[in-house]
Amino acid sequence: MSASANAFIALGASLHNVLTRVKSYPQTYPAIDLAYSSADPLRNPVVLQLPSNGLRLRFDGPDQRLRLIEVLDFTRVNLVYKNQEVLKGAKSEPLVSSHGPSFRHVYNRLFGPSYPGEYVPPADQSPYGTYILSYPGVAFSFPLQHSAWSDQCDFVALLSSSAALPATSMSIFQGSSWPEVRAKLFIQQPQYPRSSALIGKSRESLADEIEEWQVLGAGKLEVLRRTGAPLGITLGETTPQDLIADFG
């Protein structure tokens, strides 16, 4: 899945990296909405919403790494999967609002067959529930008439019928399926580096990523890295040359 204007928005990227890049392109990202829990910031996700671009990004609280990318308005971002547009004709059809690709387009042209998804009944008096169709790393949400739903129905026939509307949102995540990953989405170890510029580069050519700083007191610090042994820093003794040699 790619979106050229948003190439630096990648799973595993740090909040600092994404926010810095977003702020540097005010014409592309004219509106930025950042929300977090001031009462319990380490237990709740940090949410970065880009309403003019139809995107919502969720970062975990402790490490502030991007764990979930949500497309809420398909007409505001150009998404391409294997050279195939996720939503064709969006720019020429401004009245489609935030509705995305149809089930037929997703199932027949983009991702192919899938296991049955999940149906979420409406929480209010809405006539539509939500059917979540999941693939490895991506899931689509389709509004589905609640009166048409049945556990015995063939989901392909049901979502291909007039009872289902085009997708209203898409989620991008790390994992084999949405049901498998959602419970551990914000606590599992990220697969990708904090900077999207490092994706695909050899691990041997990169400095090991820092996971945690520990303040030991008396001017001593300990740095915990992802794979390497911890490093010690002593204020007033550790030289800049030592830091460059250790951290790159």
PDB file of C-alpha atoms in Angstrom:
ATOM      1  CA  MET A   1       0.000   0.000   0.000  1.00  0.00           C
ATOM      2  CA  SER A   2       1.460   3.363  -0.936  1.00  0.00           C
ATOM      3  CA  ALA A   3       0.491   7.028  -0.866  1.00  0.00           C
ATOM      4  CA  SER A   4       3.240   9.106  -2.430  1.00  0.00           C
ATOM      5  CA  ALA A   5       2.436  12.377  -0.672  1.00  0.00           C
ATOM      6  CA  ASN A   6       2.398  10.579   2.676  1.00  0.00           C
ATOM      7  CA  ALA A   7       5.363   8.235   2.161  1.00  0.00           C
ATOM      8  CA  PHE A   8       6.938   9.100   5.517  1.00  0.00           C
ATOM      9  CA  ILE A   9       3.782   7.999   7.352  1.00  0.00           C
ATOM     10  CA  ALA A  10       4.827   4.407   7.977  1.00  0.00           C
ATOM     11  CA  LEU A  11       4.017   1.904  10.704  1.00  0.00           C
ATOM     12  CA  GLY A  12       6.632   2.054  13.451  1.00  0.00           C
ATOM     13  CA  ALA A  13       7.556   5.687  12.780  1.00  0.00           C
ATOM     14  CA  SER A  14       7.980   7.891  15.824  1.00  0.00           C
ATOM     15  CA  LEU A  15       5.487  10.621  16.687  1.00  0.00           C
ATOM     16  CA  HIS A  16       8.346  13.140  16.604  1.00  0.00           C
ATOM     17  CA  ASN A  17       9.378  12.103  13.097  1.00  0.00           C
ATOM     18  CA  VAL A  18       5.856  12.171  11.669  1.00  0.00           C
ATOM     19  CA  LEU A  19       4.837  15.405  13.404  1.00  0.00           C
ATOM     20  CA  THR A  20       8.019  17.174  12.291  1.00  0.00           C
ATOM     21  CA  ARG A  21       7.485  16.167   8.672  1.00  0.00           C
ATOM     22  CA  VAL A  22       3.788  17.070   8.718  1.00  0.00           C
ATOM     23  CA  LYS A  23       4.522  20.543  10.107  1.00  0.00           C
ATOM     24  CA  SER A  24       7.125  21.128   7.406  1.00  0.00           C
ATOM     25  CA  TYR A  25       4.447  20.815   4.666  1.00  0.00           C
ATOM     26  CA  PRO A  26       1.708  23.262   5.740  1.00  0.00           C
ATOM     27  CA  GLN A  27       0.221  23.435   2.243  1.00  0.00           C
ATOM     28  CA  THR A  28      -0.192  19.659   2.112  1.00  0.00           C
ATOM     29  CA  TYR A  29      -1.284  19.320   5.760  1.00  0.00           C
ATOM     30  CA  PRO A  30      -3.122  22.576   6.592  1.00  0.00           C
ATOM     31  CA  ALA A  31      -4.903  21.136   9.654  1.00  0.00           C
ATOM     32  CA  ILE A  32      -3.325  19.119  12.472  1.00  0.00           C
ATOM     33  CA  ASP A  33      -5.207  17.833  15.510  1.00  0.00           C
ATOM     34  CA  LEU A  34      -3.146  16.153  18.244  1.00  0.00           C
ATOM     35  CA  ALA A  35      -4.915  14.520  21.184  1.00  0.00           C
ATOM     36  CA  TYR A  36      -3.550  12.603  24.174  1.00  0.00           C
ATOM     37  CA  SER A  37      -4.529  11.771  27.734  1.00  0.00           C
ATOM     38  CA  SER A  38      -2.981  14.244  30.175  1.00  0.00           C
ATOM     39  CA  ALA A  39      -4.177  12.102  33.093  1.00  0.00           C
ATOM     40  CA  ASP A  40      -2.678   8.820  31.880  1.00  0.00           C
ATOM     41  CA  PRO A  41      -0.475   9.444  28.826  1.00  0.00           C
ATOM     42  CA  LEU A  42       1.411   6.132  29.040  1.00  0.00           C
ATOM     43  CA  ARG A  43      -1.672   3.916  28.978  1.00  0.00           C
ATOM     44  CA  ASN A  44      -3.663   5.678  26.265  1.00  0.00           C
ATOM     45  CA  PRO A  45      -2.796   6.121  22.577  1.00  0.00           C
ATOM     46  CA  VAL A  46      -1.725   9.452  21.132  1.00  0.00           C
ATOM     47  CA  VAL A  47      -3.988  10.372  18.208  1.00  0.00           C
ATOM     48  CA  LEU A  48      -2.795  12.582  15.345  1.00  0.00           C
ATOM     49  CA  GLN A  49      -5.643  13.522  13.014  1.00  0.00           C
ATOM     50  CA  LEU A  50      -5.143  15.139   9.606  1.00  0.00           C
ATOM     51  CA  PRO A  51      -8.719  16.057   8.639  1.00  0.00           C
ATOM     52  CA  SER A  52      -7.808  17.755   5.352  1.00  0.00           C
ATOM     53  CA  ASN A  53      -6.092  14.547   4.261  1.00  0.00           C
ATOM     54  CA  GLY A  54      -8.666  12.071   5.554  1.00  0.00           C
ATOM     55  CA  LEU A  55      -6.172  10.367   7.874  1.00  0.00           C
ATOM     56  CA  ARG A  56      -6.052   9.459  11.551  1.00  0.00           C
ATOM     57  CA  LEU A  57      -2.837   8.109  13.061  1.00  0.00           C
ATOM     58  CA  ARG A  58      -2.668   6.294  16.402  1.00  0.00           C
ATOM     59  CA  PHE A  59       0.598   6.010  18.364  1.00  0.00           C
ATOM     60  CA  ASP A  60       1.157   3.964  21.507  1.00  0.00           C
ATOM     61  CA  GLY A  61       1.623   6.009  24.688  1.00  0.00           C
ATOM     62  CA  PRO A  62       4.908   4.658  26.143  1.00  0.00           C
ATOM     63  CA  ASP A  63       7.053   4.542  22.987  1.00  0.00           C
ATOM     64  CA  GLN A  64       5.056   6.901  20.762  1.00  0.00           C
ATOM     65  CA  ARG A  65       5.393   4.636  17.728  1.00  0.00           C
ATOM     66  CA  LEU A  66       2.812   4.635  14.929  1.00  0.00           C
ATOM     67  CA  ARG A  67       0.672   1.505  15.342  1.00  0.00           C
ATOM     68  CA  LEU A  68      -2.478   2.200  13.314  1.00  0.00           C
ATOM     69  CA  ILE A  69      -3.149   4.233  10.162  1.00  0.00           C
ATOM     70  CA  GLU A  70      -6.829   4.923   9.459  1.00  0.00           C
ATOM     71  CA  VAL A  71      -8.192   6.289   6.198  1.00  0.00           C
ATOM     72  CA  LEU A  72     -11.447   8.059   7.045  1.00  0.00           C
ATOM     73  CA  ASP A  73     -12.031   9.889   3.743  1.00  0.00           C
ATOM     74  CA  PHE A  74     -10.901   8.097   0.590  1.00  0.00           C
ATOM     75  CA  THR A  75     -11.433  11.168  -1.580  1.00  0.00           C
ATOM     76  CA  ARG A  76      -8.691  13.147   0.203  1.00  0.00           C
ATOM     77  CA  VAL A  77      -5.777  10.755  -0.270  1.00  0.00           C
ATOM     78  CA  ASN A  78      -4.541   8.856  -3.315  1.00  0.00           C
ATOM     79  CA  LEU A  79      -4.019   5.223  -2.331  1.00  0.00           C
ATOM     80  CA  VAL A  80      -2.381   2.708  -4.655  1.00  0.00           C
ATOM     81  CA  TYR A  81      -1.928  -1.040  -4.123  1.00  0.00           C
ATOM     82  CA  LYS A  82       0.219  -2.921  -6.670  1.00  0.00           C
ATOM     83  CA  ASN A  83      -0.316  -0.156  -9.258  1.00  0.00           C
ATOM     84  CA  GLN A  84      -4.085  -0.367  -8.785  1.00  0.00           C
ATOM     85  CA  GLU A  85      -5.992   2.595  -7.320  1.00  0.00           C
ATOM     86  CA  VAL A  86      -7.903   1.730  -4.182  1.00  0.00           C
ATOM     87  CA  LEU A  87     -10.584   4.244  -5.139  1.00  0.00           C
ATOM     88  CA  LYS A  88     -10.991   4.974  -8.818  1.00  0.00           C
ATOM     89  CA  GLY A  89     -12.603   8.176  -9.994  1.00  0.00           C
ATOM     90  CA  ALA A  90     -12.657   9.855  -6.596  1.00  0.00           C
ATOM     91  CA  LYS A  91     -11.409  13.180  -7.945  1.00  0.00           C
ATOM     92  CA  SER A  92     -13.947  13.171 -10.758  1.00  0.00           C
ATOM     93  CA  GLU A  93     -16.823  12.298  -8.424  1.00  0.00           C
ATOM     94  CA  PRO A  94     -16.760  14.846  -5.584  1.00  0.00           C
ATOM     95  CA  LEU A  95     -20.242  13.850  -4.431  1.00  0.00           C
ATOM     96  CA  VAL A  96     -19.187  10.410  -3.251  1.00  0.00           C
ATOM     97  CA  SER A  97     -18.311  12.034   0.094  1.00  0.00           C
ATOM     98  CA  SER A  98     -16.073   9.858   2.234  1.00  0.00           C
ATOM     99  CA  HIS A  99     -17.274   6.560   0.774  1.00  0.00           C
ATOM    100  CA  GLY A 100     -14.504   4.379  -0.503  1.00  0.00           C
ATOM    101  CA  PRO A 101     -14.205   1.320  -2.725  1.00  0.00           C
ATOM    102  CA  SER A 102     -17.002  -1.188  -3.101  1.00  0.00           C
ATOM    103  CA  PHE A 103     -16.693  -4.726  -1.818  1.00  0.00           C
ATOM    104  CA  ARG A 104     -16.496  -6.007  -5.396  1.00  0.00           C
ATOM    105  CA  HIS A 105     -13.545  -3.710  -6.132  1.00  0.00           C
ATOM    106  CA  VAL A 106     -11.682  -4.810  -2.993  1.00  0.00           C
ATOM    107  CA  TYR A 107     -12.516  -8.514  -3.366  1.00  0.00           C
ATOM    108  CA  ASN A 108     -12.233  -8.947  -7.123  1.00  0.00           C
ATOM    109  CA  ARG A 109      -9.572  -6.414  -8.172  1.00  0.00           C
ATOM    110  CA  LEU A 110      -7.405  -5.474  -5.204  1.00  0.00           C
ATOM    111  CA  PHE A 111      -6.855  -8.117  -2.532  1.00  0.00           C
ATOM    112  CA  GLY A 112      -8.742 -11.196  -3.648  1.00  0.00           C
ATOM    113  CA  PRO A 113     -10.503 -13.866  -1.536  1.00  0.00           C
ATOM    114  CA  SER A 114     -10.506 -13.599   2.239  1.00  0.00           C
ATOM    115  CA  TYR A 115     -11.800 -15.459   5.241  1.00  0.00           C
ATOM    116  CA  PRO A 116     -15.185 -14.270   6.556  1.00  0.00           C
ATOM    117  CA  GLY A 117     -14.883 -11.062   8.530  1.00  0.00           C
ATOM    118  CA  GLU A 118     -16.699  -9.705  11.558  1.00  0.00           C
ATOM    119  CA  TYR A 119     -20.121  -8.103  11.813  1.00  0.00           C
ATOM    120  CA  VAL A 120     -20.620  -5.355  14.418  1.00  0.00           C
ATOM    121  CA  PRO A 121     -24.313  -4.545  15.073  1.00  0.00           C
ATOM    122  CA  PRO A 122     -25.344  -0.876  15.239  1.00  0.00           C
ATOM    123  CA  ALA A 123     -24.899   0.690  18.662  1.00  0.00           C
ATOM    124  CA  ASP A 124     -27.883   3.020  18.207  1.00  0.00           C
ATOM    125  CA  GLN A 125     -31.040   2.979  16.106  1.00  0.00           C
ATOM    126  CA  SER A 126     -29.120   3.124  12.840  1.00  0.00           C
ATOM    127  CA  PRO A 127     -30.346   0.647  10.209  1.00  0.00           C
ATOM    128  CA  TYR A 128     -26.713  -0.146   9.327  1.00  0.00           C
ATOM    129  CA  GLY A 129     -24.167  -2.209  11.204  1.00  0.00           C
ATOM    130  CA  THR A 130     -20.523  -2.589  10.157  1.00  0.00           C
ATOM    131  CA  TYR A 131     -18.898  -5.540   8.427  1.00  0.00           C
ATOM    132  CA  ILE A 132     -15.108  -5.598   8.845  1.00  0.00           C
ATOM    133  CA  LEU A 133     -13.302  -7.451   6.067  1.00  0.00           C
ATOM    134  CA  SER A 134      -9.711  -8.207   7.041  1.00  0.00           C
ATOM    135  CA  TYR A 135      -6.551  -9.056   5.136  1.00  0.00           C
ATOM    136  CA  PRO A 136      -2.945  -9.259   6.392  1.00  0.00           C
ATOM    137  CA  GLY A 137      -2.113  -5.708   7.443  1.00  0.00           C
ATOM    138  CA  VAL A 138      -5.297  -4.050   6.196  1.00  0.00           C
ATOM    139  CA  ALA A 139      -9.022  -4.047   6.991  1.00  0.00           C
ATOM    140  CA  PHE A 140     -12.045  -2.374   5.386  1.00  0.00           C
ATOM    141  CA  SER A 141     -15.281  -1.335   7.120  1.00  0.00           C
ATOM    142  CA  PHE A 142     -18.480  -1.689   5.069  1.00  0.00           C
ATOM    143  CA  PRO A 143     -21.895  -0.444   6.253  1.00  0.00           C
ATOM    144  CA  LEU A 144     -24.358  -3.338   6.069  1.00  0.00           C
ATOM    145  CA  GLN A 145     -28.123  -3.283   6.571  1.00  0.00           C
ATOM    146  CA  HIS A 146     -28.767  -4.856   9.946  1.00  0.00           C
ATOM    147  CA  SER A 147     -31.988  -6.431   8.711  1.00  0.00           C
ATOM    148  CA  ALA A 148     -30.044  -8.328   6.030  1.00  0.00           C
ATOM    149  CA  TRP A 149     -27.451  -9.810   8.370  1.00  0.00           C
ATOM    150  CA  SER A 150     -27.492 -13.468   9.335  1.00  0.00           C
ATOM    151  CA  ASP A 151     -24.774 -15.804  10.587  1.00  0.00           C
ATOM    152  CA  GLN A 152     -25.903 -18.264   7.932  1.00  0.00           C
ATOM    153  CA  CYS A 153     -25.434 -15.866   5.000  1.00  0.00           C
ATOM    154  CA  ASP A 154     -22.580 -16.174   2.547  1.00  0.00           C
ATOM    155  CA  PHE A 155     -20.619 -12.979   3.235  1.00  0.00           C
ATOM    156  CA  VAL A 156     -19.478 -12.633  -0.407  1.00  0.00           C
ATOM    157  CA  ALA A 157     -23.065 -12.680  -1.682  1.00  0.00           C
ATOM    158  CA  LEU A 158     -24.232 -10.426   1.144  1.00  0.00           C
ATOM    159  CA  LEU A 159     -21.571  -7.750   0.639  1.00  0.00           C
ATOM    160  CA  SER A 160     -22.052  -7.889  -3.127  1.00  0.00           C
ATOM    161  CA  SER A 161     -25.761  -7.109  -2.748  1.00  0.00           C
ATOM    162  CA  SER A 162     -27.539  -3.775  -2.409  1.00  0.00           C
ATOM    163  CA  ALA A 163     -27.621  -4.281   1.385  1.00  0.00           C
ATOM    164  CA  ALA A 164     -23.971  -3.217   1.611  1.00  0.00           C
ATOM    165  CA  LEU A 165     -22.552   0.254   0.964  1.00  0.00           C
ATOM    166  CA  PRO A 166     -18.995   1.141  -0.159  1.00  0.00           C
ATOM    167  CA  ALA A 167     -16.301   1.111   2.503  1.00  0.00           C
ATOM    168  CA  THR A 168     -16.307   4.072   4.877  1.00  0.00           C
ATOM    169  CA  SER A 169     -12.848   3.495   6.340  1.00  0.00           C
ATOM    170  CA  MET A 170      -9.685   1.464   5.992  1.00  0.00           C
ATOM    171  CA  SER A 171      -7.167   0.478   8.674  1.00  0.00           C
ATOM    172  CA  ILE A 172      -3.486  -0.328   8.124  1.00  0.00           C
ATOM    173  CA  PHE A 173      -1.696  -2.247  10.866  1.00  0.00           C
ATOM    174  CA  GLN A 174       1.038  -4.805  11.543  1.00  0.00           C
ATOM    175  CA  GLY A 175      -0.392  -8.315  11.760  1.00  0.00           C
ATOM    176  CA  SER A 176      -2.085 -11.147   9.927  1.00  0.00           C
ATOM    177  CA  SER A 177      -5.649  -9.951  10.547  1.00  0.00           C
ATOM    178  CA  TRP A 178      -7.572  -7.337  12.510  1.00  0.00           C
ATOM    179  CA  PRO A 179      -9.155  -9.824  14.978  1.00  0.00           C
ATOM    180  CA  GLU A 180      -5.720 -11.342  15.643  1.00  0.00           C
ATOM    181  CA  VAL A 181      -3.917  -8.047  16.249  1.00  0.00           C
ATOM    182  CA  ARG A 182      -6.355  -5.611  17.833  1.00  0.00           C
ATOM    183  CA  ALA A 183      -5.863  -6.785  21.432  1.00  0.00           C
ATOM    184  CA  LYS A 184      -2.076  -6.354  21.258  1.00  0.00           C
ATOM    185  CA  LEU A 185      -1.879  -3.537  18.702  1.00  0.00           C
ATOM    186  CA  PHE A 186      -0.365  -0.977  21.066  1.00  0.00           C
ATOM    187  CA  ILE A 187       1.850  -3.292  23.110  1.00  0.00           C
ATOM    188  CA  GLN A 188       3.554  -5.628  20.612  1.00  0.00           C
ATOM    189  CA  GLN A 189       7.122  -4.931  19.486  1.00  0.00           C
ATOM    190  CA  PRO A 190       7.121  -2.763  16.317  1.00  0.00           C
ATOM    191  CA  GLN A 191       8.668  -4.472  13.323  1.00  0.00           C
ATOM    192  CA  TYR A 192       9.867  -1.340  11.545  1.00  0.00           C
ATOM    193  CA  PRO A 193      12.338   1.429  12.579  1.00  0.00           C
ATOM    194  CA  ARG A 194      11.255   4.799  13.955  1.00  0.00           C
ATOM    195  CA  SER A 195      12.302   6.633  10.793  1.00  0.00           C
ATOM    196  CA  SER A 196      10.708   5.536   7.523  1.00  0.00           C
ATOM    197  CA  ALA A 197      13.944   6.503   5.743  1.00  0.00           C
ATOM    198  CA  LEU A 198      15.604   3.477   7.369  1.00  0.00           C
ATOM    199  CA  ILE A 199      13.093   0.913   6.117  1.00  0.00           C
ATOM    200  CA  GLY A 200      14.729  -1.641   3.832  1.00  0.00           C
ATOM    201  CA  LYS A 201      18.296  -0.764   4.813  1.00  0.00           C
ATOM    202  CA  SER A 202      20.700  -3.366   6.143  1.00  0.00           C
ATOM    203  CA  ARG A 203      20.758  -3.696   9.922  1.00  0.00           C
ATOM    204  CA  GLU A 204      24.567  -3.966   9.812  1.00  0.00           C
ATOM    205  CA  SER A 205      24.844  -0.444   8.362  1.00  0.00           C
ATOM    206  CA  LEU A 206      22.640   1.197  11.004  1.00  0.00           C
ATOM    207  CA  ALA A 207      23.188   2.125  14.617  1.00  0.00           C
ATOM    208  CA  ASP A 208      21.085   0.018  16.975  1.00  0.00           C
ATOM    209  CA  GLU A 209      17.877   1.786  17.971  1.00  0.00           C
ATOM    210  CA  ILE A 210      17.500   3.097  21.505  1.00  0.00           C
ATOM    211  CA  GLU A 211      14.588   1.651  23.445  1.00  0.00           C
ATOM    212  CA  GLU A 212      14.962   3.264  26.873  1.00  0.00           C
ATOM    213  CA  TRP A 213      17.075   5.702  28.910  1.00  0.00           C
ATOM    214  CA  GLN A 214      17.653   5.007  32.584  1.00  0.00           C
ATOM    215  CA  VAL A 215      18.880   7.722  34.964  1.00  0.00           C
ATOM    216  CA  LEU A 216      21.026   6.009  37.586  1.00  0.00           C
ATOM    217  CA  GLY A 217      22.053   9.125  39.509  1.00  0.00           C
ATOM    218  CA  ALA A 218      25.439  10.726  40.195  1.00  0.00           C
ATOM    219  CA  GLY A 219      25.662  11.777  36.553  1.00  0.00           C
ATOM    220  CA  LYS A 220      25.366   8.251  35.222  1.00  0.00           C
ATOM    221  CA  LEU A 221      22.958   7.127  32.501  1.00  0.00           C
ATOM    222  CA  GLU A 222      22.299   3.722  31.005  1.00  0.00           C
ATOM    223  CA  VAL A 223      20.992   3.320  27.453  1.00  0.00           C
ATOM    224  CA  LEU A 224      19.017   0.185  26.591  1.00  0.00           C
ATOM    225  CA  ARG A 225      19.112  -0.728  22.914  1.00  0.00           C
ATOM    226  CA  ARG A 226      16.869  -2.972  20.835  1.00  0.00           C
ATOM    227  CA  THR A 227      19.365  -5.761  20.201  1.00  0.00           C
ATOM    228  CA  GLY A 228      22.785  -4.713  21.512  1.00  0.00           C
ATOM    229  CA  ALA A 229      24.198  -4.610  25.032  1.00  0.00           C
ATOM    230  CA  PRO A 230      23.343  -1.599  27.254  1.00  0.00           C
ATOM    231  CA  LEU A 231      25.650   1.401  27.082  1.00  0.00           C
ATOM    232  CA  GLY A 232      26.787   3.581  29.966  1.00  0.00           C
ATOM    233  CA  ILE A 233      27.220   7.365  29.831  1.00  0.00           C
ATOM    234  CA  THR A 234      28.875   9.416  32.539  1.00  0.00           C
ATOM    235  CA  LEU A 235      28.309  13.168  32.408  1.00  0.00           C
ATOM    236  CA  GLY A 236      31.592  15.043  32.276  1.00  0.00           C
ATOM    237  CA  GLU A 237      33.566  11.948  31.304  1.00  0.00           C
ATOM    238  CA  THR A 238      31.969  10.435  28.180  1.00  0.00           C
ATOM    239  CA  THR A 239      33.351  12.305  25.164  1.00  0.00           C
ATOM    240  CA  PRO A 240      31.553  13.325  21.946  1.00  0.00           C
ATOM    241  CA  GLN A 241      33.786  10.854  20.110  1.00  0.00           C
ATOM    242  CA  ASP A 242      32.513   8.070  22.398  1.00  0.00           C
ATOM    243  CA  LEU A 243      28.888   9.023  21.672  1.00  0.00           C
ATOM    244  CA  ILE A 244      29.454   9.085  17.907  1.00  0.00           C
ATOM    245  CA  ALA A 245      31.171   5.700  18.052  1.00  0.00           C
ATOM    246  CA  ASP A 246      28.328   4.198  20.079  1.00  0.00           C
ATOM    247  CA  PHE A 247      25.280   5.818  18.478  1.00  0.00           C
ATOM    248  CA  GLY A 248      26.413   6.829  14.998  1.00  0.00           C
TER     249      GLY A 248
END
